[in-house]
Structures are given as structure tokens and as C-alpha cells.
Coordinates of C-alpha atoms and ligand atoms in Angstrom, one line a residue:
M63 CA 63.7 79.9 144.8
P64 CA 63.5 80.1 140.4
N65 CA 67.3 79.9 139.4
P66 CA 68.2 83.5 138.9
Y67 CA 69.7 82.7 135.4
D68 CA 69.8 80.7 132.3
A69 CA 73.2 80.7 131.8
I70 CA 76.3 81.1 133.9
I71 CA 79.3 82.1 131.8
V72 CA 82.4 80.9 133.8
G73 CA 85.7 83.3 132.6
G74 CA 85.1 86.7 132.5
G75 CA 88.1 87.4 129.6
H76 CA 87.1 89.1 126.3
N77 CA 85.5 85.8 125.5
G78 CA 83.0 85.5 128.3
L79 CA 81.6 88.4 128.1
A80 CA 81.0 88.2 124.5
A81 CA 79.0 85.2 125.2
A82 CA 77.0 87.1 127.2
A83 CA 76.2 89.5 125.7
Y84 CA 74.9 87.8 122.6
L85 CA 72.9 85.0 124.6
G86 CA 71.9 88.3 126.5
R87 CA 70.5 89.7 123.5
A88 CA 69.4 86.0 122.9
G89 CA 67.0 86.2 125.7
L90 CA 68.8 84.7 128.5
R91 CA 70.2 85.5 131.8
T92 CA 73.4 85.3 132.5
V93 CA 76.9 86.0 134.5
V94 CA 80.1 86.1 134.2
L95 CA 82.6 84.5 137.0
E96 CA 86.0 86.0 136.9
Q97 CA 88.5 84.5 139.3
R98 CA 90.8 87.4 138.5
G99 CA 89.9 90.9 139.7
V100 CA 89.7 92.2 137.0
L101 CA 87.9 91.7 133.4
G102 CA 89.6 90.8 129.8
G103 CA 91.9 87.4 131.1
A104 CA 94.4 87.9 127.8
A105 CA 92.7 91.1 126.4
V106 CA 93.8 92.9 129.8
S107 CA 94.6 96.6 130.8
Q108 CA 95.9 97.1 133.7
Q109 CA 98.6 99.9 135.7
P110 CA 101.8 98.5 136.9
W111 CA 102.7 101.9 137.4
P112 CA 101.6 105.0 138.9
G113 CA 100.7 107.2 135.4
Y114 CA 100.6 104.2 133.0
T115 CA 98.7 101.8 131.7
I116 CA 100.0 98.8 129.8
S117 CA 98.3 95.9 128.2
T118 CA 99.9 92.9 130.1
L119 CA 99.4 90.3 127.4
S120 CA 97.8 91.1 123.7
Y121 CA 98.7 94.4 122.3
V122 CA 96.8 94.8 119.0
L123 CA 93.8 93.6 117.7
S124 CA 92.9 93.0 113.4
L125 CA 91.0 88.8 114.2
M126 CA 87.8 90.4 115.7
P127 CA 85.4 90.6 112.5
P128 CA 82.9 93.6 112.5
E129 CA 80.4 91.2 112.4
V130 CA 81.2 91.0 115.9
L131 CA 82.3 94.8 116.8
H132 CA 78.4 95.7 114.8
E133 CA 76.5 93.2 116.8
L134 CA 77.8 94.0 119.8
E135 CA 78.3 97.6 119.0
L136 CA 81.3 98.2 120.3
R137 CA 82.3 101.8 118.8
R138 CA 79.1 102.9 120.2
H139 CA 81.0 101.0 124.1
G140 CA 84.0 103.3 123.6
L141 CA 85.9 101.1 121.3
H142 CA 88.6 103.2 119.0
L143 CA 91.1 102.3 116.8
Y144 CA 94.5 103.2 115.6
P145 CA 96.0 101.4 112.8
L146 CA 99.6 101.0 112.7
A147 CA 101.1 103.2 109.5
A148 CA 103.4 100.0 108.8
D149 CA 103.4 96.3 108.6
Y150 CA 107.0 96.2 109.3
Y151 CA 110.3 97.3 111.0
V152 CA 113.9 95.2 110.5
P153 CA 117.0 96.2 111.2
F154 CA 120.4 93.9 110.2
P155 CA 123.3 93.3 111.6
D156 CA 124.8 95.4 108.9
G157 CA 122.6 99.1 109.5
S158 CA 119.8 98.3 106.9
H159 CA 117.1 97.8 107.6
L160 CA 113.5 96.6 105.8
L161 CA 110.6 98.8 106.6
L162 CA 107.4 97.7 105.0
T163 CA 103.9 99.6 104.5
K164 CA 101.4 98.4 102.6
D165 CA 101.9 101.0 99.9
P166 CA 102.9 99.3 97.8
Q167 CA 105.2 101.8 95.7
Q168 CA 107.0 102.1 98.4
A169 CA 106.6 98.7 99.8
F170 CA 107.8 97.6 96.5
A171 CA 110.8 100.6 96.9
A172 CA 112.1 99.1 99.9
I173 CA 112.4 94.9 99.5
A174 CA 113.9 96.0 95.7
R175 CA 116.9 98.0 98.0
F176 CA 118.3 92.9 98.6
S177 CA 115.9 91.4 95.7
R178 CA 114.5 93.0 92.7
K179 CA 112.4 89.4 92.0
D180 CA 111.5 89.5 95.7
A181 CA 110.1 93.4 95.0
D182 CA 107.8 91.5 92.2
A183 CA 106.8 88.9 94.7
W184 CA 105.5 90.5 97.4
P185 CA 102.5 91.7 95.3
R186 CA 102.0 88.2 93.8
F187 CA 102.5 86.8 97.6
S188 CA 100.2 89.3 100.0
A189 CA 97.5 88.0 96.8
L190 CA 98.1 84.3 97.8
L191 CA 97.2 85.0 100.7
A192 CA 95.0 87.0 100.7
R193 CA 92.9 84.0 98.4
V194 CA 93.6 81.5 100.9
A195 CA 91.7 84.4 103.1
R196 CA 89.5 85.0 101.3
L197 CA 87.8 81.4 101.2
V198 CA 89.3 80.6 105.1
R199 CA 86.8 83.8 106.5
P200 CA 84.1 81.9 106.4
L201 CA 85.0 78.4 107.3
L202 CA 85.9 81.3 111.2
L203 CA 82.3 82.1 111.3
M204 CA 80.6 78.8 111.3
T205 CA 80.5 75.8 113.2
P206 CA 82.3 73.0 112.3
P207 CA 81.0 69.6 111.0
A208 CA 81.8 66.5 112.8
V209 CA 84.4 65.5 109.8
G210 CA 83.8 61.4 109.6
A211 CA 79.8 61.1 111.8
K212 CA 77.1 59.6 110.0
S213 CA 73.9 60.7 110.7
P214 CA 72.1 62.6 108.0
E215 CA 72.2 66.6 110.2
D216 CA 76.5 66.5 110.5
L217 CA 75.8 64.8 106.6
L218 CA 74.5 68.4 105.5
E219 CA 76.5 70.5 108.1
L220 CA 79.6 68.4 105.9
A221 CA 78.1 69.4 102.7
R222 CA 76.4 72.9 104.1
F223 CA 80.9 72.6 105.4
A224 CA 81.8 71.5 101.0
W225 CA 79.7 74.1 99.9
K226 CA 82.4 76.9 101.6
L227 CA 84.8 76.3 100.0
R228 CA 83.3 75.3 96.5
G229 CA 85.6 78.6 95.2
L230 CA 88.3 76.5 94.5
D231 CA 90.1 75.0 91.5
V232 CA 93.1 72.6 91.0
T233 CA 95.7 75.4 91.2
G234 CA 93.5 77.1 94.7
T235 CA 93.0 72.9 95.3
A236 CA 97.2 73.4 96.1
E237 CA 97.6 76.6 97.9
F238 CA 95.4 75.7 100.4
V239 CA 96.8 72.5 101.0
K240 CA 100.3 73.8 100.9
V241 CA 99.0 76.8 103.5
M242 CA 97.5 74.2 105.4
T243 CA 100.5 72.4 105.9
L244 CA 103.8 74.1 105.4
S245 CA 105.9 75.1 107.5
V246 CA 105.9 78.6 106.5
A247 CA 110.2 78.5 105.4
E248 CA 109.1 75.9 103.2
L249 CA 106.1 78.5 101.7
L250 CA 108.8 81.6 101.6
D251 CA 111.6 79.4 100.3
E252 CA 109.3 78.8 97.4
W253 CA 108.7 82.9 96.8
F254 CA 111.5 84.5 98.0
E255 CA 115.3 84.7 97.8
S256 CA 116.1 87.3 99.7
P257 CA 116.9 86.7 104.3
Q258 CA 115.9 89.9 104.7
V259 CA 112.1 89.9 103.0
K260 CA 111.8 86.4 104.7
A261 CA 113.5 87.5 108.0
A262 CA 110.3 90.4 108.0
R263 CA 107.6 87.2 106.7
C264 CA 108.4 84.0 108.7
V265 CA 107.9 85.7 112.4
S266 CA 104.0 85.9 111.7
G267 CA 104.7 82.3 111.4
A268 CA 106.0 81.6 115.2
I269 CA 103.8 83.6 117.4
G270 CA 102.6 82.4 120.2
T271 CA 103.3 78.5 118.4
Y272 CA 106.2 76.6 119.9
G273 CA 107.4 76.0 117.0
G274 CA 110.3 77.8 114.9
P275 CA 109.6 78.8 110.9
Y276 CA 110.4 75.3 110.2
T277 CA 107.9 73.1 111.6
P278 CA 105.4 71.5 109.2
G279 CA 101.8 73.9 109.7
T280 CA 103.9 77.6 110.5
A281 CA 102.6 78.6 107.3
Y282 CA 99.1 78.9 109.1
V283 CA 100.3 80.3 111.8
L284 CA 101.1 82.9 109.6
L285 CA 98.0 83.1 107.7
H286 CA 96.3 83.3 110.9
H287 CA 97.1 86.8 111.8
Y288 CA 96.1 87.2 108.3
L289 CA 92.8 87.1 108.7
G290 CA 91.8 89.5 110.0
E291 CA 91.1 93.0 108.9
V292 CA 90.9 96.8 110.1
D293 CA 88.0 98.9 108.7
G294 CA 87.9 96.9 105.4
Q295 CA 92.1 96.6 105.6
M296 CA 93.3 93.0 105.5
A297 CA 95.4 91.4 107.4
E298 CA 95.0 94.7 109.2
W299 CA 96.3 95.4 113.5
A300 CA 94.9 98.0 115.5
F301 CA 96.2 99.4 118.5
V302 CA 93.2 100.2 120.7
R303 CA 92.0 103.4 122.4
G304 CA 93.3 103.1 126.4
G305 CA 95.3 99.3 125.4
M306 CA 94.0 96.5 124.6
G307 CA 91.4 96.0 128.1
A308 CA 89.2 98.3 126.4
V309 CA 88.4 95.7 124.0
S310 CA 87.4 93.6 127.2
A311 CA 85.4 96.6 128.9
A312 CA 83.8 97.4 125.7
I313 CA 81.9 93.9 124.9
A314 CA 81.0 93.3 128.7
A315 CA 79.4 97.3 128.7
D316 CA 77.5 95.6 126.3
A317 CA 76.7 92.8 127.4
R318 CA 75.6 94.1 130.9
E319 CA 72.9 96.6 129.1
H320 CA 71.4 93.3 127.7
G321 CA 71.3 92.1 131.2
A322 CA 74.5 90.0 132.1
E323 CA 76.4 89.8 135.3
I324 CA 79.8 90.5 136.3
K325 CA 80.8 89.1 138.9
T326 CA 84.8 89.1 139.7
G327 CA 87.5 87.3 142.5
T328 CA 84.8 84.5 141.6
R329 CA 86.8 81.4 141.2
V330 CA 85.1 78.5 140.1
V331 CA 86.1 75.5 141.8
R332 CA 84.1 73.2 140.5
I333 CA 80.8 72.6 138.0
L334 CA 77.3 70.8 139.0
A335 CA 75.9 67.6 137.0
R336 CA 74.0 65.0 137.5
D337 CA 73.1 61.7 135.0
G338 CA 75.2 64.1 132.5
R339 CA 73.9 67.0 133.1
A340 CA 74.9 70.4 133.8
E341 CA 72.9 72.2 136.5
G342 CA 75.6 74.5 137.9
V343 CA 79.0 75.7 139.7
L344 CA 80.1 75.7 143.1
C345 CA 82.5 78.6 143.8
G346 CA 85.8 79.5 145.9
N347 CA 83.8 81.1 148.4
G348 CA 81.4 78.2 148.9
T349 CA 78.3 79.2 146.8
E350 CA 76.6 77.4 144.5
L351 CA 74.7 78.9 141.1
R352 CA 72.6 76.6 139.7
A353 CA 71.2 76.7 135.8
A354 CA 70.0 75.4 132.9
C355 CA 74.0 76.2 130.9
V356 CA 77.0 76.2 132.1
V357 CA 79.2 77.7 129.0
S358 CA 82.9 77.5 130.0
S359 CA 85.8 80.6 128.6
A360 CA 88.8 78.7 130.8
H361 CA 90.8 76.5 129.1
P362 CA 89.7 73.3 128.5
Q363 CA 92.3 71.2 130.3
L364 CA 90.8 73.1 133.1
T365 CA 87.3 73.0 132.4
L366 CA 86.9 69.5 131.4
G367 CA 89.8 68.1 133.4
E368 CA 90.0 70.0 136.3
L369 CA 86.7 71.6 136.9
I370 CA 84.6 68.1 136.7
E371 CA 84.7 65.8 138.5
A372 CA 85.9 62.6 136.6
A373 CA 83.3 60.1 136.4
Q374 CA 80.8 62.8 134.5
L375 CA 82.8 62.8 131.6
P376 CA 83.2 58.9 129.7
E377 CA 86.8 58.1 129.4
S378 CA 88.1 57.9 125.7
F379 CA 87.3 61.9 125.8
R380 CA 89.2 62.6 129.4
T381 CA 91.7 61.0 127.6
A382 CA 91.7 63.0 123.7
I383 CA 91.2 65.5 126.1
A384 CA 94.8 65.1 128.6
R385 CA 96.2 64.5 125.3
Y386 CA 95.2 68.1 123.8
K387 CA 98.3 70.0 123.1
S388 CA 99.2 73.6 124.8
R389 CA 102.7 74.3 124.6
S390 CA 104.8 77.7 124.5
G391 CA 107.7 79.4 124.5
T392 CA 106.1 83.2 125.2
V393 CA 107.7 86.1 126.7
K394 CA 105.9 89.0 127.4
I395 CA 107.7 91.9 128.3
N396 CA 105.8 95.3 128.7
L397 CA 108.6 98.7 129.9
A398 CA 107.8 101.8 130.8
L399 CA 109.7 104.7 129.0
G400 CA 110.9 108.2 129.6
E401 CA 111.9 108.9 126.4
A402 CA 111.1 107.2 122.9
P403 CA 113.0 105.4 120.8
R404 CA 115.8 106.7 118.2
F405 CA 116.3 104.6 115.7
D406 CA 119.9 104.4 114.2
G407 CA 120.5 105.8 110.5
L408 CA 116.3 105.9 109.5
S409 CA 115.1 109.4 108.4
Q410 CA 112.8 111.6 110.4
E411 CA 110.1 109.8 108.2
E412 CA 111.5 106.4 108.8
S413 CA 111.5 107.3 112.1
A414 CA 108.1 108.0 112.5
L415 CA 106.5 104.9 110.7
A416 CA 108.8 102.6 112.1
A417 CA 107.5 103.6 115.8
R418 CA 104.4 102.8 114.4
S419 CA 105.2 99.2 113.5
F420 CA 105.8 95.7 114.8
I421 CA 109.4 96.2 115.2
Q422 CA 111.2 93.4 114.6
L423 CA 114.5 91.4 116.6
C424 CA 114.7 88.6 114.0
D425 CA 117.1 89.1 110.5
S426 CA 116.2 85.9 109.5
M427 CA 114.6 82.7 109.6
E428 CA 118.1 80.9 110.8
Y429 CA 118.7 83.6 113.7
L430 CA 113.8 82.1 114.6
E431 CA 115.4 78.3 114.5
R432 CA 118.1 78.9 116.5
A433 CA 115.9 81.1 118.9
F434 CA 113.5 78.4 118.9
D435 CA 116.5 75.5 118.7
D436 CA 117.8 76.4 122.5
A437 CA 112.9 76.2 123.7
K438 CA 113.1 73.1 122.1
Y439 CA 117.0 72.0 124.3
G440 CA 115.7 73.3 127.2
R441 CA 117.8 76.7 127.5
P442 CA 116.5 80.0 126.6
S443 CA 117.1 81.7 123.7
A444 CA 121.0 83.2 123.3
A445 CA 119.4 86.3 121.1
P446 CA 115.6 85.7 121.7
Y447 CA 113.0 87.6 118.9
S448 CA 110.7 89.7 119.9
D449 CA 107.9 92.0 118.2
G450 CA 108.1 95.8 119.6
V451 CA 105.1 98.3 120.0
L452 CA 104.9 101.4 120.6
P453 CA 101.1 102.4 120.8
T454 CA 102.2 105.6 123.0
M455 CA 103.4 106.9 119.4
A456 CA 98.9 106.7 118.8
D457 CA 97.4 107.0 122.2
D458 CA 97.9 109.0 124.5
S459 CA 96.2 107.7 127.8
L460 CA 98.7 105.4 128.2
A461 CA 101.4 106.8 129.7
P462 CA 102.4 111.1 130.8
P463 CA 103.3 113.8 128.9
G464 CA 107.3 113.4 126.9
K465 CA 106.9 109.1 128.5
H466 CA 105.9 105.5 126.6
V467 CA 105.1 102.6 126.5
M468 CA 106.8 99.9 124.8
S469 CA 105.5 96.1 124.9
C470 CA 107.5 93.3 123.6
F471 CA 106.6 89.3 122.7
T472 CA 108.9 87.7 122.4
Q473 CA 110.2 83.6 121.8
Y474 CA 111.7 81.5 123.0
V475 CA 111.9 79.8 127.5
P476 CA 112.1 76.7 127.1
A477 CA 108.4 74.8 127.5
A478 CA 109.0 73.0 130.8
W479 CA 109.2 76.8 131.9
S480 CA 105.5 76.8 133.4
Q481 CA 105.9 74.4 135.5
A482 CA 108.9 76.7 138.0
S483 CA 108.2 80.1 137.9
H484 CA 112.3 80.7 136.6
A485 CA 112.5 84.8 137.4
P486 CA 115.7 85.3 137.8
E487 CA 116.1 83.7 134.1
L488 CA 113.7 85.9 132.8
E489 CA 115.8 88.3 133.8
A490 CA 118.1 87.5 132.2
Y491 CA 116.4 86.6 129.1
A492 CA 114.4 90.1 129.6
D493 CA 117.7 91.7 129.7
R494 CA 118.6 89.4 126.2
V495 CA 116.0 90.9 124.3
I496 CA 116.5 94.9 125.7
D497 CA 119.8 95.0 124.8
G498 CA 119.4 93.1 121.3
Y499 CA 116.9 96.4 120.9
A500 CA 119.9 98.9 121.9
R501 CA 121.8 97.4 119.3
F502 CA 119.7 99.7 116.9
A503 CA 117.9 102.2 120.1
P504 CA 121.2 103.4 121.7
N505 CA 119.1 105.5 123.9
L506 CA 116.8 102.3 124.7
K507 CA 118.1 101.1 127.7
S508 CA 118.2 104.7 129.6
A509 CA 115.3 105.4 128.7
I510 CA 113.4 102.0 131.2
E511 CA 111.9 103.3 133.9
Q512 CA 109.9 100.1 134.9
R513 CA 109.7 96.7 133.7
E514 CA 108.0 94.0 133.7
V515 CA 108.5 90.3 133.0
I516 CA 105.9 87.3 132.2
G517 CA 106.5 84.3 131.5
P518 CA 105.0 80.5 130.7
Y519 CA 103.9 79.5 134.4
Q520 CA 102.6 83.6 135.4
M521 CA 100.6 82.7 132.7
E522 CA 99.4 79.1 133.2
Q523 CA 99.1 81.2 137.3
E524 CA 98.0 84.0 137.2
Y525 CA 95.2 84.0 134.4
G526 CA 95.2 80.3 133.0
L527 CA 96.1 80.1 129.9
V528 CA 97.6 76.4 130.4
G529 CA 101.4 75.6 130.2
G530 CA 101.4 79.9 128.8
N531 CA 100.0 79.2 125.7
I532 CA 99.4 82.5 124.1
M533 CA 95.9 80.4 122.0
H534 CA 94.7 78.0 124.7
G535 CA 95.8 75.6 122.3
D536 CA 98.2 74.8 119.8
L537 CA 97.1 76.0 116.4
T538 CA 97.9 72.6 114.4
L539 CA 95.6 71.1 112.0
D540 CA 94.2 68.0 113.6
Q541 CA 93.6 70.4 116.8
L542 CA 91.8 72.6 113.9
F543 CA 88.2 73.6 112.8
S544 CA 86.5 70.2 113.6
W545 CA 88.9 69.5 115.5
R546 CA 89.4 71.6 117.7
P547 CA 89.6 71.0 121.5
V548 CA 89.1 67.3 120.6
A549 CA 87.5 65.8 117.4
G550 CA 83.3 65.2 117.1
Y551 CA 83.4 68.5 120.4
A552 CA 83.8 70.9 118.4
D553 CA 80.4 72.1 117.4
Y554 CA 80.9 73.8 121.0
R555 CA 78.9 71.7 122.5
T556 CA 80.7 68.9 125.6
P557 CA 79.7 65.1 126.6
L558 CA 77.6 66.5 129.0
R559 CA 74.1 68.1 128.5
G560 CA 74.2 71.6 129.6
L561 CA 77.7 72.6 129.3
Y562 CA 79.1 74.2 126.5
L563 CA 83.3 76.2 125.0
C564 CA 83.4 79.5 124.1
G565 CA 86.8 79.8 124.6
A566 CA 89.6 80.2 122.6
G567 CA 90.5 76.5 123.1
T568 CA 87.8 75.9 120.8
H569 CA 87.2 76.7 116.0
P570 CA 88.7 78.9 115.5
G571 CA 90.8 79.4 117.9
G572 CA 92.8 81.8 119.5
G573 CA 93.0 85.9 119.3
V574 CA 90.9 88.8 120.8
S575 CA 88.6 88.6 118.0
G576 CA 84.9 87.8 120.1
I577 CA 84.1 84.8 116.9
N578 CA 84.8 81.3 119.7
A579 CA 81.4 83.2 122.0
R580 CA 79.7 84.2 118.1
N581 CA 79.9 80.2 117.3
A582 CA 79.3 79.3 120.9
S583 CA 76.2 80.8 121.7
R584 CA 74.0 80.6 118.1
E585 CA 74.6 76.9 119.8
I586 CA 73.6 77.4 122.8
V587 CA 70.1 79.4 121.5
K588 CA 69.3 76.9 119.4
D589 CA 69.6 74.1 122.2
W590 CA 67.5 76.7 125.2
K591 CA 64.9 77.1 122.7
R592 CA 64.8 72.6 122.0
L593 CA 64.6 72.3 125.9
K594 CA 62.2 75.0 125.8
R595 CA 59.7 73.8 123.3
S596 CA 60.4 70.4 125.2
Ligands
LIG719 C1 102.1 87.6 125.6 C2 100.2 86.8 124.9 C3 100.0 88.0 123.2 C4 98.6 88.0 123.2 N1 98.8 88.8 121.6 C5 97.7 89.3 121.1 C6 97.7 90.3 120.5 O1 98.3 90.6 120.1 N2 96.3 89.7 119.2 C7 95.4 88.9 119.7 O2 94.7 89.3 119.1 N3 95.5 87.9 120.2 C8 96.9 87.9 120.9 N4 97.1 87.6 122.4 C9 95.6 85.9 122.0 C10 94.6 86.0 122.9 O3 95.2 87.4 124.1 C11 93.9 85.3 123.8 O4 93.6 84.5 122.4 C12 92.8 85.7 124.3 O5 91.9 87.0 124.4 C13 91.6 84.8 124.9 O6 90.5 85.2 125.2 P1 89.8 83.6 125.7 O7 88.6 84.8 126.5 O8 88.8 82.8 125.1 O9 90.6 84.0 127.2 P2 91.1 84.3 128.1 O10 91.6 85.9 128.5 O11 91.9 83.4 128.6 O12 89.6 84.5 129.0 C14 89.4 83.5 130.0 C15 89.0 83.3 131.8 O13 88.9 83.0 132.4 C16 89.6 83.0 133.9 N5 89.4 81.6 134.3 C17 89.9 80.5 134.1 N6 89.7 79.6 135.2 C18 88.8 80.4 135.7 C19 87.4 79.2 137.3 N7 87.7 78.5 137.3 N8 86.4 80.4 137.6 C20 86.2 81.9 137.0 N9 87.0 81.9 136.0 C21 88.5 81.1 135.2 C22 90.7 83.1 133.9 O14 91.0 84.4 135.0 C23 90.3 84.5 131.9 O15 90.1 85.5 132.2 C24 98.1 87.4 122.9 C25 98.2 86.5 124.1 C26 99.1 86.3 125.5 C27 99.2 85.5 126.5

């Protein structure tokens, strides 16, 4: 019997599905194997309570570039986006607040209430981020060169990379280095004086990171969240109609249209290999499937540490993968609300904007740093940080009329909580998040009809997010670009011929982008053509 498949894809998160779509378009016969009963991985919509649909983990879209949206025809497959109305709504303990939209005049007036100097600096700071983002964005779509390798092919790739940076002048280089290495607090201190403005800006540097705003490297995390766009508007974020699972569903539709077979409830327990080459997989139900290539969107430490017999990989490589950092203090809290929260002290117009923005529980950089300090010393945050959104303000498909869902992305619990469920402590932690919001939205508590609290242990056990890390591994310079997941293997290949990675643990890191799969598929197709010719 000839093999029915050319490529077996491990994991039906959005990247695994996108790999199937891209490879299918290139003519490969693909099958996607997803362990859970539902597709999407961390980009998933589920119905935990009758009448409500929630984005269980990821909650807003931005990082998916137009290339992926267009190539996979996601709009034709039903993807519909609702851009957020404002960037931030940050209430402060003294009753004041900062509500920031992309309208320069509105932002100027809002910031000037705290500092005229910062109001002047705000557009210049945004321009700085935009300059560095424009430099970095083309790098996201390329296969990173193996820095330090000396083969003519590698040197050519390095030259191509250097060419992409040709726009950098002396000042630009300095800006680039700062953003890549500083802590977000140091960067913001250079630009702003008002604690309120810094509070609004610093959180993007800590999202998904096991570090506080004073942790070196968090300025890059801020940039990472600035690299996306919605409908041509840079750094914009959007709700997805039907929740984030609708992104995965649209990609799955495209993959199926290009011949992919997609099996849920199918766990891969072993990647089969012989003579240094991957040749198939063994599933939990005992079925063996064979193909010329195996493409894994699962976390690198699962793929290379658990699914492959150790003897198949060089020891130095296994050590590097074991050292790969994948930690987290993230807890996701999803709420079903009987009514919308009413925010104290806002005009009707401001209220409408605030309800369609990131509703932030973090009133200063020190607040965020203290929240992390607790976790660093083994305790959940006494006063957690939260980024809350109300997708039902834009999307009426998620809840019964008049009712709402609220999605809270919160930090921090100790990284060690990925090792045990800590269920009662997580509930107490969630109470503190809700208490925090209730201080400026007094009706919130009584509006809550249902809640779900998902900590690092559940993220690891149920979703395969090792350490609960939302990005399949920390976004630190040593684990970015040519060093993601490990040096010498950022080109989506592994030491085992025919085994590729395509998930968030590869360049350019996490987020619902599909870029990892797009880049990986390009390399797989190159090898596939070579294999066919030989
Ligand atoms: C709480 C949270 C909030 C987030 N918020 C956002 C956000 O708002 N916006 C954003 O852009 N990003 C966000 N992210 C990050 C983003 O969701 C992820 O980085 C991205 O979805 C990862 O996609 P992926 O396809 O690479 O991996 P995953 O989505 O993790 O998919 C991997 C899949 O592989 C499956 N799998 C693993 N092992 C096996 C096996 N042995 N056999 C079969 N299947 C297997 C898993 O079940 C999973 O479905 C968030 C993540 C989390 C956790």
C-alpha cells in the first residue's frame, strides 16, 4: 500500500492547520492529528455554559500579517474582525483614568491631564516603535540564518539578512539595540515622566512573560505586541466574530479545501524514526501512520523531548532543548456576565470606548513589578495585573441578548504552579482580580453568572503549553530569531531529516500569526522538491 500522506502534522492549533493549508496548496497530501476533541489549540472558542461562547485562551488578533490572511483566503472562509475602539482604559485609585485611542488629538488631551511633556512625547514614542517595527516586520517572514555558520548557503542567507537591515543608520541602530535589550521600564523612563502613562504602556512588555517591567528584554515584548496590524492600521488589535476559534476554523476550512484530512481526538505518542530520518507517527490508539515528513506544531520540548526516542537525537541538541526556557505566571479568567460592567466616573461616550478597549488592572509600573515579585518569591500576586476585554460589546454571537462575556488575561502566579493544579489558590487569586475590577466597576461582582479560571497546570496538561507559557517558550533574545528554539535549528528543520517544527516555539515566536507555519512550509516544500528530484 503506498503512503496516503506526504506530510503528517502533529497538532491542530492554528499553526498546524496553517501548515496543512500551505503544504496542501503546494500539492502535498496532508493529515493533521490533534489530541484534543476540538481544533485551535490556544486559538479556540468553546461553550462552557449554555448560550455563551468564549475565547478560552487567546482573545484578540493582530499579529497575523496580511500575507497569511490573503494567501489562506481567511475572509472568504468567514473570518470577520472588529477592531478595538481604544487601546487602553486604565483607572487609577484616586478616581482618575487614562483612556487612550489612536486619535492623536484625543490621546494628547488625555495624557496632558497628567503631563503636558508626556503628551508631546507620546506621538514621538509611537513613531519610534513604528520605526523599529517596520525594520523587524520583514524579518518575521524570513527563515532566520544560522548566525556563525560558514557554508556558502549560510553566508548567503546572512548577507540577505544584513541587506534587510540596510535602512539602519547610527541612530536607528541605537534605537534597535535599546528595544531589543532594555527592560520596558527603562525604555519608558527615558521617554515619560508620568506614572499613569508608564502604567498604560508597560503592560505590553510583561504580557505572557515571566518577568516584571524591570526585567531586561521586556522592551522587546512590548515591540512584539506592536508588530501586528488590522486592515492596514499598525499595532491595531481586533476581536474575532465567534471568538478566536473562528480564526482556526477559517484556516481549517482552507486546509480541507486543499486536501487536508483533519483528525481530532488523536494523540501522537511517538514520532517514528529510522537511520536519522522521521518516517511517521504512532498514535495513542495504536495506529501507525507513515509519511515522508512529519511536521510538529507542538511545543519543541514535547516534540523533541517526549515524542522522539532520545537515541535518535544528538546529546548536545537534547541538552539545548532541555535548557529552552518555557515559564509562565499567566492565569486566564473567563466570565459570563448577566449585564455589562458600569465604570465609575466615565461619560457615556467614554464608557462606550472603555468597554471596547483593553481594561487594565495596573495603575503603575511598581504595581506590575510587585505583582511579579510575589510570584518570583513563590506566592501568587496579592494584587494581580489583568488585561480585560468585553468582546460582546462588538460581537453579538457570543452571548444571549443583553448578556456579556469578559475575558481577563492575568498575571502572576509562581512558575512552579505548572507542576500542580493549585485549584483552590487559583480561585482565591481570581477573587482578587475581580475585587480589583469591582473597585471601579461596582456592579461587576453581582453581574457574574459563571466563571472559569485556567492556570499554568491546565494550560500545560490540556493544551500542551509547557510551563503554561503562552508563546511556547520565553521571548528572550537568546530564544529569538536565529536562536529559536535553539542555535543552528531556527530554519524549522531538526537533526532528524524529515522532521520539522512549525509552532510558536519557532521564529518568530508566539501569538496567533500563522507566520511560523508559513515560514516552515516554505522550507518543507524546498526539501520536498529536492527529495522528489533525487
Ligand atoms: C491565555 C493565553 C492568551 C493568549 N492571548 C493571545 C492573544 O490575545 N492574541 C495572540 O495573538 N496570541 C495570544 N496568545 C498566544 C497564542 O494563542 C499562541 O502563541 C498560539 O495560539 C500558538 O499557536 P500554535 O498553533 O503554534 O500552538 P498551539 O495553539 O499550542 O497548538 C498546538 C496544538 O498541538 C496539540 N498537541 C500537542 N501535543 C500533541 C500530540 N502529542 N498529539 C497531537 N496533538 C498535540 C495541542 O493540543 C495544540 O492544539 C495567548 C495564549 C494564551 C495561552
